[in-house]
Amino acid sequence: MTRHEIFLNYSQAMKQADRLDEVAQKIEKLVGEKIERTTDALKAAWQSDNSPQYIWKVKGVQEEISGNAKEIRKVAQNIRSAAEEMKRAELRALEIGRASCRERV
């Protein structure tokens, strides 16, 4: 493996992590804005014995979705950490390999 390939792989992993962060951000925006507006509209428009239970369930789903967004961010961070470790290890292995080849000559 060459330095170029190592950095290319690292860059691709970082891009994937960035995409996951974008997904998490979109989910958080969805939860923060649209579900909240929908819940507020339901509270205003639906007055019955069942409406508080339904809204309570919607809030539960909202919290679950928010938790999923946090987990996606954790995955993105884990990808970044692993990519950084792999890059360092592969660069070190490349250095060792080159030094070994020089010693043979």
PDB file of C-alpha atoms in Angstrom:
ATOM      1  CA  MET A   1       0.000   0.000   0.000  1.00  0.00           C
ATOM      2  CA  THR A   2       1.253   3.467  -0.832  1.00  0.00           C
ATOM      3  CA  ARG A   3       0.961   6.689   1.168  1.00  0.00           C
ATOM      4  CA  HIS A   4      -1.482   7.904  -1.447  1.00  0.00           C
ATOM      5  CA  GLU A   5      -3.745   4.874  -0.944  1.00  0.00           C
ATOM      6  CA  ILE A   6      -3.564   5.236   2.819  1.00  0.00           C
ATOM      7  CA  PHE A   7      -4.635   8.873   2.679  1.00  0.00           C
ATOM      8  CA  LEU A   8      -7.288   8.111   0.068  1.00  0.00           C
ATOM      9  CA  ASN A   9      -8.826   5.433   2.317  1.00  0.00           C
ATOM     10  CA  TYR A  10      -8.640   7.803   5.280  1.00  0.00           C
ATOM     11  CA  SER A  11     -10.342  10.550   3.290  1.00  0.00           C
ATOM     12  CA  GLN A  12     -13.130   8.205   2.195  1.00  0.00           C
ATOM     13  CA  ALA A  13     -13.759   7.105   5.784  1.00  0.00           C
ATOM     14  CA  MET A  14     -13.939  10.732   6.911  1.00  0.00           C
ATOM     15  CA  LYS A  15     -16.416  11.540   4.141  1.00  0.00           C
ATOM     16  CA  GLN A  16     -18.611   8.647   5.261  1.00  0.00           C
ATOM     17  CA  ALA A  17     -18.485   9.925   8.842  1.00  0.00           C
ATOM     18  CA  ASP A  18     -19.444  13.389   7.600  1.00  0.00           C
ATOM     19  CA  ARG A  19     -22.410  11.897   5.732  1.00  0.00           C
ATOM     20  CA  LEU A  20     -23.572  10.186   8.911  1.00  0.00           C
ATOM     21  CA  ASP A  21     -23.344  13.499  10.756  1.00  0.00           C
ATOM     22  CA  GLU A  22     -25.465  15.084   8.026  1.00  0.00           C
ATOM     23  CA  VAL A  23     -28.073  12.340   8.420  1.00  0.00           C
ATOM     24  CA  ALA A  24     -28.103  12.853  12.188  1.00  0.00           C
ATOM     25  CA  GLN A  25     -28.490  16.593  11.708  1.00  0.00           C
ATOM     26  CA  LYS A  26     -31.452  16.102   9.357  1.00  0.00           C
ATOM     27  CA  ILE A  27     -33.078  13.726  11.823  1.00  0.00           C
ATOM     28  CA  GLU A  28     -32.581  16.177  14.678  1.00  0.00           C
ATOM     29  CA  LYS A  29     -34.067  18.966  12.578  1.00  0.00           C
ATOM     30  CA  LEU A  30     -37.042  16.778  11.715  1.00  0.00           C
ATOM     31  CA  VAL A  31     -37.611  15.924  15.363  1.00  0.00           C
ATOM     32  CA  GLY A  32     -37.003  19.457  16.541  1.00  0.00           C
ATOM     33  CA  GLU A  33     -39.250  21.193  14.074  1.00  0.00           C
ATOM     34  CA  LYS A  34     -41.774  19.050  12.265  1.00  0.00           C
ATOM     35  CA  ILE A  35     -42.758  16.624  14.996  1.00  0.00           C
ATOM     36  CA  GLU A  36     -42.940  19.449  17.519  1.00  0.00           C
ATOM     37  CA  ARG A  37     -45.210  21.501  15.211  1.00  0.00           C
ATOM     38  CA  THR A  38     -47.374  18.464  14.532  1.00  0.00           C
ATOM     39  CA  THR A  39     -47.699  17.740  18.239  1.00  0.00           C
ATOM     40  CA  ASP A  40     -48.623  21.371  18.918  1.00  0.00           C
ATOM     41  CA  ALA A  41     -51.242  21.284  16.140  1.00  0.00           C
ATOM     42  CA  LEU A  42     -52.686  18.060  17.563  1.00  0.00           C
ATOM     43  CA  LYS A  43     -52.928  19.561  21.030  1.00  0.00           C
ATOM     44  CA  ALA A  44     -54.795  22.556  19.639  1.00  0.00           C
ATOM     45  CA  ALA A  45     -57.095  20.652  17.292  1.00  0.00           C
ATOM     46  CA  TRP A  46     -57.828  17.380  19.050  1.00  0.00           C
ATOM     47  CA  GLN A  47     -59.611  17.576  22.360  1.00  0.00           C
ATOM     48  CA  SER A  48     -60.655  14.166  23.596  1.00  0.00           C
ATOM     49  CA  ASP A  49     -59.938  11.671  26.343  1.00  0.00           C
ATOM     50  CA  ASN A  50     -57.473   9.860  24.061  1.00  0.00           C
ATOM     51  CA  SER A  51     -55.480  12.864  22.854  1.00  0.00           C
ATOM     52  CA  PRO A  52     -53.104  13.082  25.868  1.00  0.00           C
ATOM     53  CA  GLN A  53     -52.231   9.398  25.487  1.00  0.00           C
ATOM     54  CA  TYR A  54     -51.573   9.790  21.787  1.00  0.00           C
ATOM     55  CA  ILE A  55     -49.423  12.872  22.321  1.00  0.00           C
ATOM     56  CA  TRP A  56     -47.526  11.023  25.060  1.00  0.00           C
ATOM     57  CA  LYS A  57     -46.801   8.221  22.553  1.00  0.00           C
ATOM     58  CA  VAL A  58     -45.681  10.753  19.942  1.00  0.00           C
ATOM     59  CA  LYS A  59     -43.288  12.264  22.506  1.00  0.00           C
ATOM     60  CA  GLY A  60     -41.915   8.774  23.182  1.00  0.00           C
ATOM     61  CA  VAL A  61     -41.286   8.226  19.496  1.00  0.00           C
ATOM     62  CA  GLN A  62     -39.711  11.677  19.297  1.00  0.00           C
ATOM     63  CA  GLU A  63     -37.301  10.797  22.104  1.00  0.00           C
ATOM     64  CA  GLU A  64     -36.469   7.480  20.446  1.00  0.00           C
ATOM     65  CA  ILE A  65     -35.705   9.206  17.148  1.00  0.00           C
ATOM     66  CA  SER A  66     -33.506  11.739  18.955  1.00  0.00           C
ATOM     67  CA  GLY A  67     -31.670   8.852  20.585  1.00  0.00           C
ATOM     68  CA  ASN A  68     -31.119   7.287  17.175  1.00  0.00           C
ATOM     69  CA  ALA A  69     -29.604  10.540  15.904  1.00  0.00           C
ATOM     70  CA  LYS A  70     -27.202  10.541  18.867  1.00  0.00           C
ATOM     71  CA  GLU A  71     -26.235   6.946  18.095  1.00  0.00           C
ATOM     72  CA  ILE A  72     -25.584   7.866  14.461  1.00  0.00           C
ATOM     73  CA  ARG A  73     -23.257  10.642  15.664  1.00  0.00           C
ATOM     74  CA  LYS A  74     -21.444   8.122  17.882  1.00  0.00           C
ATOM     75  CA  VAL A  75     -20.979   5.814  14.902  1.00  0.00           C
ATOM     76  CA  ALA A  76     -19.560   8.723  12.894  1.00  0.00           C
ATOM     77  CA  GLN A  77     -17.122   9.508  15.697  1.00  0.00           C
ATOM     78  CA  ASN A  78     -16.110   5.841  15.953  1.00  0.00           C
ATOM     79  CA  ILE A  79     -15.430   5.790  12.224  1.00  0.00           C
ATOM     80  CA  ARG A  80     -13.232   8.858  12.581  1.00  0.00           C
ATOM     81  CA  SER A  81     -11.308   7.332  15.477  1.00  0.00           C
ATOM     82  CA  ALA A  82     -10.827   4.011  13.700  1.00  0.00           C
ATOM     83  CA  ALA A  83      -9.768   5.724  10.475  1.00  0.00           C
ATOM     84  CA  GLU A  84      -7.211   7.800  12.362  1.00  0.00           C
ATOM     85  CA  GLU A  85      -5.793   4.709  14.075  1.00  0.00           C
ATOM     86  CA  MET A  86      -5.683   2.773  10.799  1.00  0.00           C
ATOM     87  CA  LYS A  87      -3.956   5.637   9.035  1.00  0.00           C
ATOM     88  CA  ARG A  88      -1.280   5.856  11.737  1.00  0.00           C
ATOM     89  CA  ALA A  89      -0.773   2.075  11.777  1.00  0.00           C
ATOM     90  CA  GLU A  90      -0.586   1.793   7.997  1.00  0.00           C
ATOM     91  CA  LEU A  91       1.843   4.697   7.726  1.00  0.00           C
ATOM     92  CA  ARG A  92       3.997   3.132  10.435  1.00  0.00           C
ATOM     93  CA  ALA A  93       3.897  -0.245   8.661  1.00  0.00           C
ATOM     94  CA  LEU A  94       4.891   1.473   5.433  1.00  0.00           C
ATOM     95  CA  GLU A  95       7.839   3.129   7.158  1.00  0.00           C
ATOM     96  CA  ILE A  96       8.932  -0.173   8.699  1.00  0.00           C
ATOM     97  CA  GLY A  97       8.627  -1.920   5.356  1.00  0.00           C
ATOM     98  CA  ARG A  98      10.688   0.726   3.590  1.00  0.00           C
ATOM     99  CA  ALA A  99      13.329   0.671   6.319  1.00  0.00           C
ATOM    100  CA  SER A 100      13.494  -3.123   6.036  1.00  0.00           C
ATOM    101  CA  CYS A 101      13.972  -2.904   2.284  1.00  0.00           C
ATOM    102  CA  ARG A 102      16.801  -0.357   2.709  1.00  0.00           C
ATOM    103  CA  GLU A 103      18.540  -2.621   5.187  1.00  0.00           C
ATOM    104  CA  ARG A 104      18.508  -5.492   2.698  1.00  0.00           C
ATOM    105  CA  VAL A 105      20.206  -3.431   0.009  1.00  0.00           C
TER     106      VAL A 105
END
